[in-house]
Short mmCIF file of C-alpha atoms and ligand atoms in Angstrom, two decimals:
data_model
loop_
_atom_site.label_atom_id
_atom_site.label_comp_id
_atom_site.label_asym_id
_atom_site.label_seq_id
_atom_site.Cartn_x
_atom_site.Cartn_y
_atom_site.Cartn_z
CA UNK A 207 46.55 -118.23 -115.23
CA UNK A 208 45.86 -119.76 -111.38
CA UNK A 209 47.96 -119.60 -108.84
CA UNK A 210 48.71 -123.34 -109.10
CA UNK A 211 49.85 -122.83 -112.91
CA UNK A 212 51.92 -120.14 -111.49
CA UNK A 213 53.94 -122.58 -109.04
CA UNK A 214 54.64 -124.90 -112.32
CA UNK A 215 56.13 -122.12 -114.30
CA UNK A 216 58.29 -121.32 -111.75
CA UNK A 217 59.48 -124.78 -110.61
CA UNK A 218 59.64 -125.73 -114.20
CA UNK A 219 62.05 -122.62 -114.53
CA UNK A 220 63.77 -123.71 -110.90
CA UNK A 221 64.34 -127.23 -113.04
CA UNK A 222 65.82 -125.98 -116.07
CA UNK A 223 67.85 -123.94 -113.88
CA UNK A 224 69.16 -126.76 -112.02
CA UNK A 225 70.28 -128.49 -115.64
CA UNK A 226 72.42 -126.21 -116.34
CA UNK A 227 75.85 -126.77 -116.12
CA UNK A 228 75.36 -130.44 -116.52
CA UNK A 229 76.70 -131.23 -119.29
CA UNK A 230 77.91 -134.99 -118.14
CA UNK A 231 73.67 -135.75 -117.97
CA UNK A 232 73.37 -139.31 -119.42
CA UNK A 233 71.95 -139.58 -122.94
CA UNK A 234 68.00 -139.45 -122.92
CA UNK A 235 66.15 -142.11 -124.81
CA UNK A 236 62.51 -141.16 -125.74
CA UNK A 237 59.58 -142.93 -125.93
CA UNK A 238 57.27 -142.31 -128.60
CA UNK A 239 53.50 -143.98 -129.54
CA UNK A 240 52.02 -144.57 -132.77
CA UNK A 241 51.41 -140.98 -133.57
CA UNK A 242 55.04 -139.70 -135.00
CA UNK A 243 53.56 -136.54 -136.06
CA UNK A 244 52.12 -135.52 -132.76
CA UNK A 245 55.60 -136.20 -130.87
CA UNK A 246 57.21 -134.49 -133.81
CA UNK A 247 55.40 -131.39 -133.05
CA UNK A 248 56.20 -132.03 -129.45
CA UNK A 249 59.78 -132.10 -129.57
CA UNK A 250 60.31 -129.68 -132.53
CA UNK A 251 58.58 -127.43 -129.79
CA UNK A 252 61.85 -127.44 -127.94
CA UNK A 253 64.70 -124.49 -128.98
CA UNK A 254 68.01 -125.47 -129.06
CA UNK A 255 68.90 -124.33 -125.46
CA UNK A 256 66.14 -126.02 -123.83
CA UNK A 257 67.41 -129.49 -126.20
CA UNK A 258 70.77 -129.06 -125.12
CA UNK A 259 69.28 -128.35 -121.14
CA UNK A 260 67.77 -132.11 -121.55
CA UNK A 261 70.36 -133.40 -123.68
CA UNK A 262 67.85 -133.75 -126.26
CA UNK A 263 70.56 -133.10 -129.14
CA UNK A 264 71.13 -136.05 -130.11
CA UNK A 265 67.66 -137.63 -129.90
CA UNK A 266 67.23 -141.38 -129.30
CA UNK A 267 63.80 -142.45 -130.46
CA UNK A 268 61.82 -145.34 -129.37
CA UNK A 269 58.70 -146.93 -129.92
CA UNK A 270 56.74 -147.39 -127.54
CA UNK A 271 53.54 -149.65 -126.63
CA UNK A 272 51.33 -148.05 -124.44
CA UNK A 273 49.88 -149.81 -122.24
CA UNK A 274 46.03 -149.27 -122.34
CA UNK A 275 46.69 -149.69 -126.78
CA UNK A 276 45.39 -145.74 -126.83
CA UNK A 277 46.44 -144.51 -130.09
CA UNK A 278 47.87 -141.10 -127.50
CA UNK A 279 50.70 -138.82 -126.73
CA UNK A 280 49.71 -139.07 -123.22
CA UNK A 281 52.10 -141.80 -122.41
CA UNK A 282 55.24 -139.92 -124.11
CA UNK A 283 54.41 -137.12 -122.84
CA UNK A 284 54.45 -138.24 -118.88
CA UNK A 285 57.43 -140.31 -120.44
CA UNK A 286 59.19 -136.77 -121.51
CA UNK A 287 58.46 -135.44 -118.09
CA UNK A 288 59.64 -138.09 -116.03
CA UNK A 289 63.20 -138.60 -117.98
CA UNK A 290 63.83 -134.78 -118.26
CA UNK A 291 62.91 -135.10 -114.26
CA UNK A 292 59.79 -132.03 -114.87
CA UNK A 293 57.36 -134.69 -113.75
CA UNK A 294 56.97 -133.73 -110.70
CA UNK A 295 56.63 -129.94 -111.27
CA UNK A 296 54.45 -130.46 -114.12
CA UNK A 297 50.47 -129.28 -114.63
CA UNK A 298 48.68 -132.74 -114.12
CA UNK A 299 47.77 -134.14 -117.40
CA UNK A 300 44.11 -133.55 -116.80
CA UNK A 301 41.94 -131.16 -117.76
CA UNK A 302 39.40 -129.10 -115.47
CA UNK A 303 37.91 -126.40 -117.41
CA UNK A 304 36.84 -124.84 -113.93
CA UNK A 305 40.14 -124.57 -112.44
CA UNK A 306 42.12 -124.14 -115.76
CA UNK A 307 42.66 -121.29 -117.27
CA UNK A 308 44.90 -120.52 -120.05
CA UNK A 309 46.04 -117.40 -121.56
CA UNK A 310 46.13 -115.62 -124.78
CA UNK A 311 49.57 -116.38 -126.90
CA UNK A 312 50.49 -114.80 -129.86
CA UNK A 313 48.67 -117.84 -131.97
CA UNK A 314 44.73 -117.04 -130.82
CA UNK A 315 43.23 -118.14 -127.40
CA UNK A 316 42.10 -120.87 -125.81
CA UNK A 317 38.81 -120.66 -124.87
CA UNK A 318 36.70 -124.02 -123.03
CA UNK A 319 34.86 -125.80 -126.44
CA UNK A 320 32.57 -127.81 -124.35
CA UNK A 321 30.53 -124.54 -122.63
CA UNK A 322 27.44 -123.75 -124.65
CA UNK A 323 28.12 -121.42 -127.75
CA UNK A 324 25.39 -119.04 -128.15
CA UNK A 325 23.67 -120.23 -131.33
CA UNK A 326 21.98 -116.78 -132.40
CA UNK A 327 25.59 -115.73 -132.82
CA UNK A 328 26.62 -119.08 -134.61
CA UNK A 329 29.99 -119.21 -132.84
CA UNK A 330 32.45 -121.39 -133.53
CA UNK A 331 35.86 -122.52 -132.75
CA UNK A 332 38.32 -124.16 -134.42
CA UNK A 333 41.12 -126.07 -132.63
CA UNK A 334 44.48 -127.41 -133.83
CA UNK A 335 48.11 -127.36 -133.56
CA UNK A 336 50.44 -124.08 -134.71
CA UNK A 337 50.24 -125.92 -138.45
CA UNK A 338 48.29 -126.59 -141.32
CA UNK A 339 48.60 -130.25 -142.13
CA UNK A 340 45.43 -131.74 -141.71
CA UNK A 341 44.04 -128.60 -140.59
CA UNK A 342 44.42 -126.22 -143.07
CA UNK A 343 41.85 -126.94 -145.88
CA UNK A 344 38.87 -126.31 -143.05
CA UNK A 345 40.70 -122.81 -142.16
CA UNK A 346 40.34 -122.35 -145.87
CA UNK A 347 36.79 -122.81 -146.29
CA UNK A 348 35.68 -120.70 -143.43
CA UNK A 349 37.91 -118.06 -144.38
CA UNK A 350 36.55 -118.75 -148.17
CA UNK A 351 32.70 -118.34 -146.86
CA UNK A 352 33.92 -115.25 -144.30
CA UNK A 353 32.46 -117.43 -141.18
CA UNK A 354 33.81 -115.79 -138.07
CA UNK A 355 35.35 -118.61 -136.23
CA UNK A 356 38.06 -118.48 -133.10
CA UNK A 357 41.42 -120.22 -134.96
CA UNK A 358 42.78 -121.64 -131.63
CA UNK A 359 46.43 -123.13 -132.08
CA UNK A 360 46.87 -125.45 -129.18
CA UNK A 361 50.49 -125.68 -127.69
CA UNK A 362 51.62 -129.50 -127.85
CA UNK A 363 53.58 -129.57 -124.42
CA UNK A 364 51.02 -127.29 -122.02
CA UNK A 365 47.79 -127.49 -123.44
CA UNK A 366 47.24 -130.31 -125.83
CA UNK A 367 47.51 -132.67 -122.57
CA UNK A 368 44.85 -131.15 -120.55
CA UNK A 369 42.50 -130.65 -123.53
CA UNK A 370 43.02 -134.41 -124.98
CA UNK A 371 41.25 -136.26 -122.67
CA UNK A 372 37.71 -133.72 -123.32
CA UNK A 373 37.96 -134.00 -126.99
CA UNK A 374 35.26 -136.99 -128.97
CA UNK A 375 38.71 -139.08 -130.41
CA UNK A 376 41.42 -138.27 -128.64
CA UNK A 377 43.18 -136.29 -131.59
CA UNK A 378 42.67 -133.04 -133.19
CA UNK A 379 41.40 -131.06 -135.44
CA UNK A 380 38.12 -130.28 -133.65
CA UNK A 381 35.19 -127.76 -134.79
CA UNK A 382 32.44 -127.05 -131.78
CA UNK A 383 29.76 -125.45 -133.26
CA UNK A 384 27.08 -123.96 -131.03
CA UNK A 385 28.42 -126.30 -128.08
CA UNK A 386 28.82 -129.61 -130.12
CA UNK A 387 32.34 -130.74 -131.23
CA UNK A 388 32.89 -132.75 -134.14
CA UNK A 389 36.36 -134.52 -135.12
CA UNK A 390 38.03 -135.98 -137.84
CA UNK A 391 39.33 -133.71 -140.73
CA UNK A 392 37.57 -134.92 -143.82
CA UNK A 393 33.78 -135.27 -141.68
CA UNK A 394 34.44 -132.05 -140.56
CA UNK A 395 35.18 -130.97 -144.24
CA UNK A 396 32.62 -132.44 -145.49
CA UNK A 397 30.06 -131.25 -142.78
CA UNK A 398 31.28 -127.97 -144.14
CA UNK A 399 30.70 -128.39 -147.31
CA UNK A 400 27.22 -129.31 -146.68
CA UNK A 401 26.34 -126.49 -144.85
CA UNK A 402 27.87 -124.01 -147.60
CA UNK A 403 27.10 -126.02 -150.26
CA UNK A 404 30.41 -126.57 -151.12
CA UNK A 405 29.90 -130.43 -151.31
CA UNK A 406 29.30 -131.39 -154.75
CA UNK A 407 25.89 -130.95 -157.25
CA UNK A 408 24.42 -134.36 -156.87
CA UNK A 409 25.19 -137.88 -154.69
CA UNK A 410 26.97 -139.15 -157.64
CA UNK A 411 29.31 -136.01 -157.42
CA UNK A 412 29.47 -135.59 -153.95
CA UNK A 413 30.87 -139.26 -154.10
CA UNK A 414 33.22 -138.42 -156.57
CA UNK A 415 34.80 -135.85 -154.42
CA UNK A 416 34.88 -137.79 -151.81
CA UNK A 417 36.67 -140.28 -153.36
CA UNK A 418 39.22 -137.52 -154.29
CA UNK A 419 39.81 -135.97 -151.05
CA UNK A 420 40.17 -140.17 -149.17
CA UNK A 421 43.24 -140.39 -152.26
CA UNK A 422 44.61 -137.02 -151.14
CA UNK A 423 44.35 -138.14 -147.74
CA UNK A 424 46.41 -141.12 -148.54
CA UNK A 425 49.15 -139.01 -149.81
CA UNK A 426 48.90 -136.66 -147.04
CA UNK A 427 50.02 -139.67 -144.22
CA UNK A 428 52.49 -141.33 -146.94
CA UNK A 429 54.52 -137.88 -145.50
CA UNK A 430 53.90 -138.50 -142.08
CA UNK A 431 57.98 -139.75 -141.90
CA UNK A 432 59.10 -136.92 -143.72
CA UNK A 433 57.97 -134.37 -141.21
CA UNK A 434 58.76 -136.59 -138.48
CA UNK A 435 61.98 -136.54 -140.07
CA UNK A 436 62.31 -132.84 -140.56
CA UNK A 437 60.98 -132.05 -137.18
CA UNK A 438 63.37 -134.76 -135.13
CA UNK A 439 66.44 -133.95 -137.37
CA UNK A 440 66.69 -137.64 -138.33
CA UNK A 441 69.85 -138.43 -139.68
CA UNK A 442 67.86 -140.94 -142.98
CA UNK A 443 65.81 -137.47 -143.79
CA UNK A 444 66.95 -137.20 -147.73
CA UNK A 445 65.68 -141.04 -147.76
CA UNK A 446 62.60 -140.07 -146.08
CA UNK A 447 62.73 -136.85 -148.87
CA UNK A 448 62.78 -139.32 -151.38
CA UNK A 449 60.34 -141.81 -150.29
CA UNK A 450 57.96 -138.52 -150.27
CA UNK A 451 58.88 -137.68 -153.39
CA UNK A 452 58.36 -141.24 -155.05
CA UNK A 453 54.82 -140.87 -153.17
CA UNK A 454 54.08 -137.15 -155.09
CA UNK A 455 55.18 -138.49 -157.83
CA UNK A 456 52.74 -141.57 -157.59
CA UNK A 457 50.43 -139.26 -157.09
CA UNK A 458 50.00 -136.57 -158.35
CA UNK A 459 49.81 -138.02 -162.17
CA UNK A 460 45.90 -139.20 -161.19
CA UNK A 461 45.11 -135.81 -159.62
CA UNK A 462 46.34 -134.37 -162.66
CA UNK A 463 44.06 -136.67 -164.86
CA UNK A 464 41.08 -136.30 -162.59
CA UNK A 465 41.50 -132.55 -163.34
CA UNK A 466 41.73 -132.88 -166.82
CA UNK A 467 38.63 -135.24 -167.13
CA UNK A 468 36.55 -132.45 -165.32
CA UNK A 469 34.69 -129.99 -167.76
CA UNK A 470 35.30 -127.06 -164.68
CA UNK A 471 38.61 -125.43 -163.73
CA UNK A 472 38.35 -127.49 -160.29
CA UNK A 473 37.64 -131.31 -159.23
CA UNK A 474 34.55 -131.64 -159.83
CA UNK A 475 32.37 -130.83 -163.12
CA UNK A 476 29.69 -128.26 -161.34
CA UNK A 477 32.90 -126.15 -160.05
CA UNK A 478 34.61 -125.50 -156.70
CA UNK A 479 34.21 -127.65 -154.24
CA UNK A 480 35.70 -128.57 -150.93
CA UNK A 481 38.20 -130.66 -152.70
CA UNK A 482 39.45 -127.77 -154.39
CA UNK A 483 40.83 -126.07 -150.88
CA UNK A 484 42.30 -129.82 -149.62
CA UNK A 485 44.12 -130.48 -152.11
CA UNK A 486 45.08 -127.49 -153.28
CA UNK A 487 46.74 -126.71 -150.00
CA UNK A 488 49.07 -129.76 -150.12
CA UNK A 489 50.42 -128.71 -153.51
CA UNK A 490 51.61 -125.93 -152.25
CA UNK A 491 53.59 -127.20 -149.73
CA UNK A 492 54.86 -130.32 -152.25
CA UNK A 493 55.31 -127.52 -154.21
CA UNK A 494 57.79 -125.52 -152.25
CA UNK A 495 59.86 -129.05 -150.86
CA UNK A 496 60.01 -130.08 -154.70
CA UNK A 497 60.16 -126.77 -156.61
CA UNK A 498 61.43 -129.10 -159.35
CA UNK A 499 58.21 -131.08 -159.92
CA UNK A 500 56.37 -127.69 -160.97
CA UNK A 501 57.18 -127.78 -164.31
CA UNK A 502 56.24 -131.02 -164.76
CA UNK A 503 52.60 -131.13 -163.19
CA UNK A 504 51.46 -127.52 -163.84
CA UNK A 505 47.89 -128.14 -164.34
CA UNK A 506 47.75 -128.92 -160.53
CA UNK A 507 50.08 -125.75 -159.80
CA UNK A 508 47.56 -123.65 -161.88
CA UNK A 509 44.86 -125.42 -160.01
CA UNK A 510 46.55 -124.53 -156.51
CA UNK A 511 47.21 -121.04 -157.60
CA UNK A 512 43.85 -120.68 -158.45
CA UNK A 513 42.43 -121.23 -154.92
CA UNK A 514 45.11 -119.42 -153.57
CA UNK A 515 43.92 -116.47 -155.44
CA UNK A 516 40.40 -116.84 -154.34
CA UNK A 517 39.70 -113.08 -153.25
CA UNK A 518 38.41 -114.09 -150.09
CA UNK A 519 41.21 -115.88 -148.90
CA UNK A 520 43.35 -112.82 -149.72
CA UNK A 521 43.57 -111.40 -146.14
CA UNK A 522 43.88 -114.70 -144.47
CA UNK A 523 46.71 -115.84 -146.32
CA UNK A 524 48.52 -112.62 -145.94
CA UNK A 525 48.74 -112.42 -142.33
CA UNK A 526 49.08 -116.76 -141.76
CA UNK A 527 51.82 -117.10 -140.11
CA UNK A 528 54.86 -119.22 -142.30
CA UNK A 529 54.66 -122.78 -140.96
CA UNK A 530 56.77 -125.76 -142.32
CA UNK A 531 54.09 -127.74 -142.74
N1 GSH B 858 42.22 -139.06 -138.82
C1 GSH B 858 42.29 -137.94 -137.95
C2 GSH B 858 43.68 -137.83 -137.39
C3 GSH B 858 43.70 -136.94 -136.17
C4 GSH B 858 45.09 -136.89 -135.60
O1 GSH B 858 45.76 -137.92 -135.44
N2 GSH B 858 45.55 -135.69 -135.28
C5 GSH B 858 46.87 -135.51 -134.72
C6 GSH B 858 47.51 -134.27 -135.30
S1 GSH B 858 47.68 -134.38 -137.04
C7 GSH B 858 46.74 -135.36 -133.20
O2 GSH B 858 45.76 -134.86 -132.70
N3 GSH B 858 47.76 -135.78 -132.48
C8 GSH B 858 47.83 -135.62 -131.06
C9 GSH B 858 47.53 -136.89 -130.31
O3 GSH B 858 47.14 -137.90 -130.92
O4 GSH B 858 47.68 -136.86 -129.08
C10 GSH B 858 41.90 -136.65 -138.71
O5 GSH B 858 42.03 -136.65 -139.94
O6 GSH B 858 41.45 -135.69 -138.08
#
C-alpha cells in the first residue's frame, strides 16, 4: 500500500465517522448502468452498518445512461462516491500499475496482469470477482488439468475501478497468459479447451459443444435479475425467483435431451469436454435455489455430480470458499 492509499483509508474512515449519528441524512437514490450484476456485487459489498452509515437501507435504484454509451460501472461508481460524499477522499478511478500497489486479502492477490509473465514457467493469472458466475467453469478446468494459475478475486469498490480501464473489454473474467490477456468467458473456455484438448473430437463436435455452452449461456443471463434481486434485497425477488425458475424449467428439459442423445456420460459423444464443467456448475447452484426440481431432472443432477466428483477437483472444491452465486 502507498502512502497516498494510506491518506484514502483514513479519510474514508474520517467520512464514515462523520455519518454517524445522522440519522435525518436524506434518502440516497442510486444510479446504476446496464450491468445490474456488476452494481449488484457492488452494493451487496456493503455490511449492514456501512448501508445504514449511507442510508443505503432502503435502496432506490435508477437507471442510468451514461454518457459516453460505455457498457461500465465507472459512472455508478463515481455516482456512489459523490452521493455518499467519499468522492473526494476516494483513490482516483485510474489505474497506474507503477504507483499502485495493492495488498494481499484473504481471497488471493493482486498482482499487475499486463507485466511480462515468464513463459518457461507458463504463469498465469486468473482474474474475477469473489464469485463463480461466469467465472467458475474456467477455475474448473485449470483445477481439472492441475495448471498452477494465481485465482485473483478482485474487490468491486477498490480495485475493480483502477483495473477496468487496463483490461481488452472493459469487463471481467480475464486470463493473461505469459503477458497476453484474453476476455470473454466462453473464448477463454474454449481457448482452454484447445490447449488441453478438452474441446471436442472433431469440428463437427467441437461445434456441437459450442452450441451447448452459447444455450447455457443464455440461461445463465436469463438470472441476471434474480441475483440482482438477491443481492439489492428487491422487494419483487420471489417474482424474479419465479421468472428464474420458469427459465430452468425452459431449460433444462433440452439439456436433459442433449444428454440423453449422447452415447458418453457427458455432452458430447467422445466424453468430457469443456461443456461438461460449464454447465455442470450452474446446476448446482439451480440445484440448491430449487432443491425441488432435482427429482425431476436427475440425469443432469447425476451429470453435475459427476464432474463434481472428478478427483482432481477434489481439493479445490473443498477449500472454495461458499459463495451465493
Ligand atoms: N460476455 C462477457 C461478460 C463480462 C461481464 O460483463 N462481466 C461482468 C461480471 S459478470 C463485469 O466485469 N462487470 C463489471 C463491469 O462491467 O464494470 C463474458 O462472458 O465474459
Amino acid at each position: 500500500m502507498t502512502m497516498s492509499d494510506k491518506s484514502t483509508v483514513d479519510g474514508t474512515k474520517r467520512k464514515i465517522e462523520e455519518f454517524e449519528g445522522e440519522d435525518q441524512m436524506p434518502p440516497k437514490k442510486l444510479y446504476v448502468d446496464k450491468e445490474p450484476l456488476a452494481v449488484a456485487t457492488l452494493l451487496a459489498k456493503l455490511n449492514e452498518n456501512e448501508r445504514r452509515r449511507f442510508q443505503l437501507s432502503n435502496i432506490v435504484i435508477e437507471p442510468f445512461e451514461v454518457d459516453d454509451k460505455e457498457n461500465s460501472d465507472l459512472p455508478f461508481v463515481r455516482h456512489f462516491q459523490h452521493n455518499t460524499g467519499l468522492d473526494s477522499d476516494m483513490a482516483p478511478l485510474s489505474f497506474n500499475p507503477e504507483e499502485d500497489d495493492i495488498d494481499d486479502d484473504e481471497y488471493g492477490h493482486y498482482e499487475d496482469p499486463q507485466q511480462p509473465l515468464d513463459p518457461a514457467q507458463e504463469k498465469m493469472v486468473y482474474e474475477y470477482f469473489k464469485s463463480r458466475f461466469r467465472a467458475e467453469a474456467i477455475r474448473l478446468i485449470l483445477h481439472y488439468k492441475e495448471q498452477k494459475f494465481k485465482d485473483v478475486k478482485l474487490d468491486m469498490m477498490t480495485e475493480w475501478p483502477k483495473r477496468k480501464s487496463t483490461t481488452p473489454l472493459g469487463g471481467l473474467p480475464v486470463l493473461t497468459i505469459d503477458g497476453v490477456q484474453l476476455s470473454q468467458s466462453l473464448p477463454i473456455c474454449q481457448f482452454l479447451a484447445r490447449k488441453y484438448n478438452l474441446a471436442g473430437k472433431d469440428e463437427l463436435e467441437i461445434a456441437h459443444v459450442n452450441a451447448i455452452a452459447d444455450f447455457q449461456n443464455d440461461l445463465m443471463n436469463a438470472t441476471v435479475p434474480y441475483i440482482v434481486g438477491v443481492l439489492t434485497e428487491s422487494k419483487d425477488l420471489e417474482e424474479r425467483k419465479k421468472t428464474l425458475k420458469e427459465n430452468v424449467e425452459k431449460y433444462w428439459p433440452k439439456l436433459v435431451q442433449l444428454l440423453r442423445a449422447s452415447k458418453s456420460a457427458y455432452f458430447a459423444d467422445s466424453g468430457l469436454t469443456w461443456v461438461d464443467f460449464f454447465v455442470a456448475e450452474y446446476t448446482d447452484t439451480a440445484a440448491k435455489l430449487f432443491p425441488s426440481l432435482g427429482s425431476k431432472y436427475p440425469d443432469l443432477i447425476q451429470h453435475s455430480s459427476r464432474i463434481h466428483s472428478i478427483p482432481q477437483l477434489q481439493k479445490y472444491l473443498d477449500t472454495r470458499p461458499e459463495t451465493f452465486v
